[in-house]
């Protein structure tokens, strides 16, 4: 993995999203005496259960426009009978009011407390959420300044004197010891951008005008540091933080998750506000503890300070604190003006014991400020054209220090000013580069040395029944060689088959904006057909060690491949590919054809030439890029769509077959609030033409102890073959929904997970004329294959184990109705 991707996990700790909307209600009219018809001035007019109101003028006329309308409007004046009229919200309407004179005396009013006084305020906060959420506006724009910093914390004097750090001990002069944990800044970035929003049709766009990053020079990191990738909207019912669904303190059903207390009322700036404190009702709930100030007229959040409650079912997070401030930038329009966030990350939990050496962790700090608001002044429609949400429009002047001194919203502290110089200096120290290389090798599998990266290290040795012990060496060019073109190659040798295998490939950019990438390669090696893309590769030592059955159904593959990939806009990509393959069976695999004379003959090889068009559409997908590869980050609320079209050209390069393949796939992750999250995949395919079984759809099985998300874990390789099929994968993560409520289990922080997989298909008999199925190969003639699973994840924070139950076709030889599979999963 290239350098920018090494920071993905830490950077991605500060991401989220927004939506909701409301319209303005306009009411006008005239108030008169019902007897004389004369206009009535100074009549009190207000919405029921609201502090929004006005009085009639000398002509008895009035007009109100507000986002905070309720269902009725009250009219009252001394000497007249009060009246109430129904109001149609989000509409413009005229209500003329005749008022009857009255001599009734006011009666004594006795108020008795009947509930927690915080609840009435909370109800109004929830009622007016659509009005206070900025997405109610027809349009808005503002300038955003984001600053993100990462610090190494728990820096003790003993730590600074370690021999390991002697070559760059100067960095410890920058330790900040003012906090609970002494910390050392190691990374900082700033960005300045302009954000634009339009409600109809809904469009959001951000132009990055400048970025300044210590240690990373990568455009996608600059995009990620903009405002839209990181904004947390308190008005959403659930806030997605670290991939988890945290219940907002002002969620519609907040009383089911929080205890609230009304503790104060005071001016916050120029606004009179109520102070509500909140804390989770149950231990380990994904909820916050803190307080918020609520404006007494609009019931908008004026300020909120919150942190993740102690004991929350969350890994590696020692603390999380957020502070947001909102201002009324114009009448009844509240906008976020300052957003501060601090995350304390630590792989090993800090016990706080004084006799134990603390383990170093990280602080992630983010400060965002917003100004220069323009409200309800949409731009020309052409301004919002295009699918990309975040665009780099760098001001050339932003490359200089004077630009930032002038344009940053908040001046840097003396400590922050030293970070850029310190990090750039550390990069020049050879010993520091060595440490970075070691960490990078562990994560990426490649060791970088000058112009070449050697690896991956986990493929150096493996074994299988066909090759025996297999040894492999390989490498690829590094970014030092080029950031536009990459070459990769390897060679391998098996002691049993006494054969060399090898592969050569290249990829490079014709253009980076727009993204236009070519790929070409040749390989002659062994493959396991019917193995999912998510499984261990054949030459991975872990795949050899954790196998359940002997790996003796391999195929010798010689392949030439070339492709051209074009990204039309962010998330929409096409790839045109030409591929020529020669397949030969190895191990227990055989190619047999029944001749017209009813004699079975062996087929030595199969040749295919294929032209394919691949399309992928992931609307509003967010990612961080290396020079060539991308890593998707955050959670996309839209489905990912994929379509594969392929045509087998007969007689092209001596190809034996003509066929057409069509495969479509839809993937979606569903955020389900307090019930966790689910991911689903629906895939369907059809093959036209008569083909031997290796060229049909060999459904993905799994013959290792490793839990494979995208294969059938109780299905053998080559067990089921189809020429048309549809499959469904569904997996639900409950995030401790049930176990968190069991006192003895709560401390383990285990999380429940359940899954269901099914595939239905068919296989036409015409294919048997091309090649006979071997023993224990089947079509899905008796209905769909299905399996269900139940498991626990977050065991020791890194392990997931599932029990899988095979529901159908249990009479097949070599199968079992139950299986136990496990894998390592590291997440929050």
GROMACS .gro file of C-alpha atoms in nm, residues 204-514:
model
  311
  204UNK     CA    1  -2.407   1.982  -0.228
  205UNK     CA    2  -2.066   2.085  -0.352
  206UNK     CA    3  -1.736   2.183  -0.196
  207UNK     CA    4  -1.444   2.356  -0.362
  208UNK     CA    5  -1.110   2.306  -0.186
  209UNK     CA    6  -0.921   2.633  -0.224
  210UNK     CA    7  -0.612   2.541  -0.027
  211UNK     CA    8  -0.453   2.256   0.169
  212UNK     CA    9  -0.143   2.243   0.383
  213UNK     CA   10  -0.029   1.901   0.503
  214UNK     CA   11   0.271   1.794   0.707
  215UNK     CA   12   0.426   1.474   0.576
  216UNK     CA   13   0.176   1.384   0.298
  217UNK     CA   14   0.152   1.530  -0.049
  218UNK     CA   15  -0.162   1.373  -0.191
  219UNK     CA   16  -0.466   1.537  -0.346
  220UNK     CA   17  -0.721   1.289  -0.208
  221UNK     CA   18  -0.601   1.355   0.147
  222UNK     CA   19  -0.665   1.721   0.080
  223UNK     CA   20  -1.016   1.634  -0.038
  224UNK     CA   21  -1.078   1.425   0.272
  225UNK     CA   22  -0.970   1.713   0.495
  226UNK     CA   23  -1.243   1.931   0.350
  227UNK     CA   24  -1.570   1.995   0.529
  228UNK     CA   25  -1.815   1.752   0.364
  229UNK     CA   26  -1.612   1.441   0.451
  230UNK     CA   27  -1.606   1.520   0.821
  231UNK     CA   28  -1.917   1.712   0.924
  232UNK     CA   29  -2.121   1.573   1.215
  233UNK     CA   30  -2.486   1.688   1.222
  234UNK     CA   31  -2.633   1.678   1.574
  235UNK     CA   32  -2.985   1.704   1.429
  236UNK     CA   33  -2.967   1.351   1.286
  237UNK     CA   34  -3.124   1.079   1.503
  238UNK     CA   35  -2.811   0.866   1.477
  239UNK     CA   36  -2.455   0.989   1.430
  240UNK     CA   37  -2.221   0.748   1.251
  241UNK     CA   38  -1.888   0.769   1.434
  242UNK     CA   39  -1.614   0.507   1.394
  243UNK     CA   40  -1.866   0.315   1.181
  244UNK     CA   41  -2.105   0.284   1.480
  245UNK     CA   42  -2.456   0.428   1.526
  246UNK     CA   43  -2.448   0.667   1.821
  247UNK     CA   44  -2.785   0.797   1.939
  248UNK     CA   45  -2.803   1.175   1.921
  249UNK     CA   46  -2.899   1.351   2.247
  250UNK     CA   47  -3.182   1.519   2.054
  251UNK     CA   48  -3.298   1.205   1.869
  252UNK     CA   49  -3.673   1.165   1.821
  253UNK     CA   50  -3.678   0.880   2.074
  254UNK     CA   51  -3.402   1.016   2.293
  255UNK     CA   52  -3.588   0.953   2.619
  256UNK     CA   53  -3.552   0.580   2.557
  257UNK     CA   54  -3.174   0.608   2.567
  258UNK     CA   55  -3.094   0.909   2.786
  259UNK     CA   56  -3.174   1.058   3.124
  260UNK     CA   57  -3.219   1.437   3.103
  261UNK     CA   58  -3.191   1.709   3.368
  262UNK     CA   59  -3.280   2.079   3.348
  263UNK     CA   60  -2.997   2.236   3.551
  264UNK     CA   61  -2.977   2.605   3.459
  265UNK     CA   62  -3.094   2.892   3.240
  266UNK     CA   63  -2.879   3.188   3.142
  267UNK     CA   64  -2.763   3.407   2.857
  268UNK     CA   65  -2.524   3.234   2.616
  269UNK     CA   66  -2.395   3.526   2.418
  270UNK     CA   67  -2.706   3.733   2.348
  271UNK     CA   68  -2.951   3.441   2.363
  272UNK     CA   69  -3.140   3.324   2.671
  273UNK     CA   70  -3.098   2.947   2.689
  274UNK     CA   71  -3.186   2.642   2.896
  275UNK     CA   72  -2.911   2.405   3.005
  276UNK     CA   73  -2.997   2.035   2.970
  277UNK     CA   74  -2.761   1.768   3.098
  278UNK     CA   75  -2.782   1.415   2.960
  279UNK     CA   76  -2.632   1.073   3.023
  280UNK     CA   77  -2.703   0.719   2.894
  281UNK     CA   78  -2.975   0.520   3.068
  282UNK     CA   79  -2.782   0.193   3.029
  283UNK     CA   80  -2.418   0.096   3.056
  284UNK     CA   81  -2.237   0.029   2.725
  285UNK     CA   82  -2.507   0.206   2.522
  286UNK     CA   83  -2.361   0.384   2.219
  287UNK     CA   84  -2.463   0.721   2.358
  288UNK     CA   85  -2.308   1.041   2.493
  289UNK     CA   86  -2.277   1.217   2.824
  290UNK     CA   87  -2.262   1.595   2.847
  291UNK     CA   88  -2.479   1.907   2.832
  292UNK     CA   89  -2.637   2.139   2.579
  293UNK     CA   90  -2.776   2.491   2.582
  294UNK     CA   91  -3.114   2.532   2.408
  295UNK     CA   92  -3.244   2.868   2.287
  296UNK     CA   93  -3.570   2.956   2.466
  297UNK     CA   94  -3.749   3.093   2.156
  298UNK     CA   95  -3.651   2.875   1.860
  299UNK     CA   96  -3.548   2.569   2.065
  300UNK     CA   97  -3.237   2.544   1.852
  301UNK     CA   98  -2.915   2.404   1.994
  302UNK     CA   99  -2.696   2.701   2.083
  303UNK     CA  100  -2.404   2.499   2.219
  304UNK     CA  101  -2.337   2.133   2.295
  305UNK     CA  102  -2.049   1.962   2.471
  306UNK     CA  103  -2.055   1.583   2.476
  307UNK     CA  104  -1.833   1.280   2.510
  308UNK     CA  105  -1.870   0.906   2.466
  309UNK     CA  106  -1.993   0.759   2.792
  310UNK     CA  107  -1.756   0.542   2.990
  311UNK     CA  108  -1.809   0.173   2.922
  312UNK     CA  109  -1.944   0.214   2.567
  313UNK     CA  110  -1.895  -0.097   2.353
  314UNK     CA  111  -1.617   0.056   2.145
  315UNK     CA  112  -1.261  -0.063   2.083
  316UNK     CA  113  -0.938   0.136   2.104
  317UNK     CA  114  -1.115   0.463   2.196
  318UNK     CA  115  -1.018   0.589   2.539
  319UNK     CA  116  -1.214   0.909   2.495
  320UNK     CA  117  -1.414   1.114   2.247
  321UNK     CA  118  -1.524   1.472   2.306
  322UNK     CA  119  -1.709   1.711   2.078
  323UNK     CA  120  -1.807   2.075   2.122
  324UNK     CA  121  -2.026   2.258   1.874
  325UNK     CA  122  -2.146   2.619   1.870
  326UNK     CA  123  -2.433   2.752   1.660
  327UNK     CA  124  -2.517   3.113   1.576
  328UNK     CA  125  -2.832   3.272   1.437
  329UNK     CA  126  -2.672   3.418   1.124
  330UNK     CA  127  -3.002   3.577   1.023
  331UNK     CA  128  -3.356   3.567   1.158
  332UNK     CA  129  -3.454   3.207   1.240
  333UNK     CA  130  -3.151   3.063   1.059
  334UNK     CA  131  -2.909   2.879   1.288
  335UNK     CA  132  -2.578   2.762   1.143
  336UNK     CA  133  -2.286   2.573   1.291
  337UNK     CA  134  -2.000   2.819   1.336
  338UNK     CA  135  -1.744   2.620   1.537
  339UNK     CA  136  -1.686   2.247   1.570
  340UNK     CA  137  -1.418   2.097   1.795
  341UNK     CA  138  -1.345   1.727   1.829
  342UNK     CA  139  -1.084   1.530   2.026
  343UNK     CA  140  -1.032   1.153   2.004
  344UNK     CA  141  -0.804   0.953   2.235
  345UNK     CA  142  -0.704   0.630   2.058
  346UNK     CA  143  -0.511   0.352   2.227
  347UNK     CA  144  -0.464  -0.011   2.122
  348UNK     CA  145  -0.415  -0.117   2.485
  349UNK     CA  146  -0.657   0.024   2.744
  350UNK     CA  147  -0.493   0.267   2.984
  351UNK     CA  148  -0.560   0.124   3.332
  352UNK     CA  149  -0.448   0.438   3.506
  353UNK     CA  150  -0.236   0.242   3.757
  354UNK     CA  151   0.061   0.452   3.872
  355UNK     CA  152   0.299   0.156   3.891
  356UNK     CA  153   0.247   0.054   3.531
  357UNK     CA  154   0.422   0.211   3.233
  358UNK     CA  155   0.155   0.378   3.019
  359UNK     CA  156   0.111   0.259   2.663
  360UNK     CA  157   0.150   0.524   2.395
  361UNK     CA  158  -0.162   0.612   2.200
  362UNK     CA  159  -0.284   0.896   1.979
  363UNK     CA  160  -0.485   1.212   2.013
  364UNK     CA  161  -0.679   1.312   1.706
  365UNK     CA  162  -0.787   1.676   1.718
  366UNK     CA  163  -1.011   1.855   1.474
  367UNK     CA  164  -1.113   2.220   1.477
  368UNK     CA  165  -1.349   2.357   1.215
  369UNK     CA  166  -1.483   2.709   1.186
  370UNK     CA  167  -1.739   2.853   0.944
  371UNK     CA  168  -1.805   3.209   0.831
  372UNK     CA  169  -1.923   3.431   0.544
  373UNK     CA  170  -2.268   3.274   0.529
  374UNK     CA  171  -2.499   3.347   0.234
  375UNK     CA  172  -2.856   3.230   0.296
  376UNK     CA  173  -3.132   3.156   0.041
  377UNK     CA  174  -2.948   3.302  -0.256
  378UNK     CA  175  -2.906   3.005  -0.493
  379UNK     CA  176  -2.659   3.028  -0.778
  380UNK     CA  177  -2.741   2.977  -1.143
  381UNK     CA  178  -2.844   2.614  -1.216
  382UNK     CA  179  -2.532   2.558  -1.426
  383UNK     CA  180  -2.316   2.625  -1.120
  384UNK     CA  181  -2.440   2.300  -0.961
  385UNK     CA  182  -2.389   2.084  -1.271
  386UNK     CA  183  -2.169   1.775  -1.239
  387UNK     CA  184  -2.169   1.466  -1.018
  388UNK     CA  185  -1.854   1.530  -0.813
  389UNK     CA  186  -1.926   1.665  -0.466
  390UNK     CA  187  -1.572   1.761  -0.367
  391UNK     CA  188  -1.355   1.940  -0.621
  392UNK     CA  189  -0.998   2.063  -0.595
  393UNK     CA  190  -0.977   2.427  -0.703
  394UNK     CA  191  -0.648   2.518  -0.542
  395UNK     CA  192  -0.558   2.886  -0.527
  396UNK     CA  193  -0.194   2.912  -0.646
  397UNK     CA  194  -0.128   3.158  -0.366
  398UNK     CA  195  -0.216   2.890  -0.107
  399UNK     CA  196   0.128   2.737  -0.157
  400UNK     CA  197   0.283   3.026   0.036
  401UNK     CA  198   0.284   3.085   0.412
  402UNK     CA  199   0.149   3.440   0.374
  403UNK     CA  200  -0.176   3.303   0.229
  404UNK     CA  201  -0.246   3.100   0.542
  405UNK     CA  202  -0.152   3.383   0.776
  406UNK     CA  203  -0.419   3.590   0.604
  407UNK     CA  204  -0.693   3.333   0.536
  408UNK     CA  205  -0.697   3.084   0.825
  409UNK     CA  206  -0.986   3.160   1.060
  410UNK     CA  207  -0.793   3.087   1.379
  411UNK     CA  208  -0.421   3.173   1.422
  412UNK     CA  209  -0.189   2.880   1.495
  413UNK     CA  210  -0.046   2.846   1.842
  414UNK     CA  211   0.330   2.848   1.894
  415UNK     CA  212   0.321   2.467   1.930
  416UNK     CA  213   0.127   2.423   1.605
  417UNK     CA  214   0.368   2.647   1.418
  418UNK     CA  215   0.655   2.409   1.496
  419UNK     CA  216   0.477   2.095   1.370
  420UNK     CA  217   0.536   2.152   0.998
  421UNK     CA  218   0.907   2.211   1.047
  422UNK     CA  219   0.944   1.920   1.290
  423UNK     CA  220   0.775   1.663   1.066
  424UNK     CA  221   0.967   1.771   0.756
  425UNK     CA  222   1.292   1.745   0.953
  426UNK     CA  223   1.206   1.396   1.083
  427UNK     CA  224   1.148   1.274   0.726
  428UNK     CA  225   1.513   1.343   0.645
  429UNK     CA  226   1.651   1.129   0.931
  430UNK     CA  227   1.749   0.779   0.803
  431UNK     CA  228   1.662   0.604   1.129
  432UNK     CA  229   1.311   0.747   1.124
  433UNK     CA  230   1.267   0.631   0.765
  434UNK     CA  231   1.371   0.281   0.876
  435UNK     CA  232   1.100   0.270   1.142
  436UNK     CA  233   0.841   0.394   0.893
  437UNK     CA  234   0.949   0.126   0.645
  438UNK     CA  235   0.910  -0.151   0.905
  439UNK     CA  236   0.557  -0.045   0.995
  440UNK     CA  237   0.468  -0.004   0.626
  441UNK     CA  238   0.598  -0.352   0.544
  442UNK     CA  239   0.385  -0.512   0.815
  443UNK     CA  240   0.072  -0.336   0.692
  444UNK     CA  241   0.119  -0.354   0.314
  445UNK     CA  242   0.324  -0.673   0.279
  446UNK     CA  243   0.592  -0.494   0.074
  447UNK     CA  244   0.935  -0.370   0.178
  448UNK     CA  245   1.044  -0.055  -0.003
  449UNK     CA  246   1.408  -0.015  -0.099
  450UNK     CA  247   1.484   0.270  -0.333
  451UNK     CA  248   1.311   0.220  -0.667
  452UNK     CA  249   1.167  -0.125  -0.580
  453UNK     CA  250   0.918  -0.268  -0.328
  454UNK     CA  251   0.983  -0.637  -0.252
  455UNK     CA  252   0.700  -0.871  -0.157
  456UNK     CA  253   0.444  -0.958  -0.052
  457UNK     CA  254   0.626  -1.138   0.229
  458UNK     CA  255   0.339  -1.378   0.310
  459UNK     CA  256   0.379  -1.548  -0.032
  460UNK     CA  257   0.748  -1.634  -0.002
  461UNK     CA  258   0.663  -1.990   0.105
  462UNK     CA  259   0.346  -2.199   0.070
  463UNK     CA  260   0.255  -2.558  -0.011
  464UNK     CA  261  -0.010  -2.768  -0.185
  465UNK     CA  262  -0.039  -3.130  -0.313
  466UNK     CA  263   0.035  -3.032  -0.674
  467UNK     CA  264   0.348  -2.819  -0.629
  468UNK     CA  265   0.464  -2.949  -0.293
  469UNK     CA  266   0.669  -2.679  -0.124
  470UNK     CA  267   0.643  -2.356  -0.325
  471UNK     CA  268   0.890  -2.066  -0.307
  472UNK     CA  269   0.818  -1.726  -0.455
  473UNK     CA  270   1.001  -1.395  -0.495
  474UNK     CA  271   0.845  -1.082  -0.637
  475UNK     CA  272   0.837  -0.705  -0.634
  476UNK     CA  273   0.708  -0.388  -0.793
  477UNK     CA  274   0.839  -0.042  -0.862
  478UNK     CA  275   0.792   0.219  -0.588
  479UNK     CA  276   0.665   0.574  -0.598
  480UNK     CA  277   1.028   0.685  -0.603
  481UNK     CA  278   1.056   0.523  -0.946
  482UNK     CA  279   0.736   0.684  -1.074
  483UNK     CA  280   0.393   0.797  -0.963
  484UNK     CA  281   0.259   0.757  -1.318
  485UNK     CA  282   0.361   0.404  -1.412
  486UNK     CA  283   0.419   0.086  -1.212
  487UNK     CA  284   0.582  -0.246  -1.311
  488UNK     CA  285   0.539  -0.569  -1.116
  489UNK     CA  286   0.678  -0.919  -1.153
  490UNK     CA  287   0.737  -1.247  -0.973
  491UNK     CA  288   0.865  -1.599  -1.018
  492UNK     CA  289   0.782  -1.914  -0.821
  493UNK     CA  290   0.908  -2.272  -0.813
  494UNK     CA  291   0.747  -2.592  -0.682
  495UNK     CA  292   0.973  -2.867  -0.550
  496UNK     CA  293   0.722  -3.142  -0.638
  497UNK     CA  294   0.618  -3.044  -0.990
  498UNK     CA  295   0.966  -2.897  -1.059
  499UNK     CA  296   0.819  -2.612  -1.262
  500UNK     CA  297   0.879  -2.240  -1.269
  501UNK     CA  298   0.578  -2.005  -1.271
  502UNK     CA  299   0.600  -1.636  -1.333
  503UNK     CA  300   0.407  -1.320  -1.404
  504UNK     CA  301   0.477  -0.970  -1.540
  505UNK     CA  302   0.241  -0.673  -1.537
  506UNK     CA  303   0.228  -0.299  -1.565
  507UNK     CA  304  -0.023  -0.023  -1.506
  508UNK     CA  305  -0.002   0.349  -1.556
  509UNK     CA  306  -0.191   0.670  -1.601
  510UNK     CA  307  -0.265   0.821  -1.936
  511UNK     CA  308  -0.437   1.097  -1.740
  512UNK     CA  309  -0.502   1.156  -1.371
  513UNK     CA  310  -0.773   1.420  -1.420
  514UNK     CA  311  -0.989   1.260  -1.542
   0.00000   0.00000   0.00000
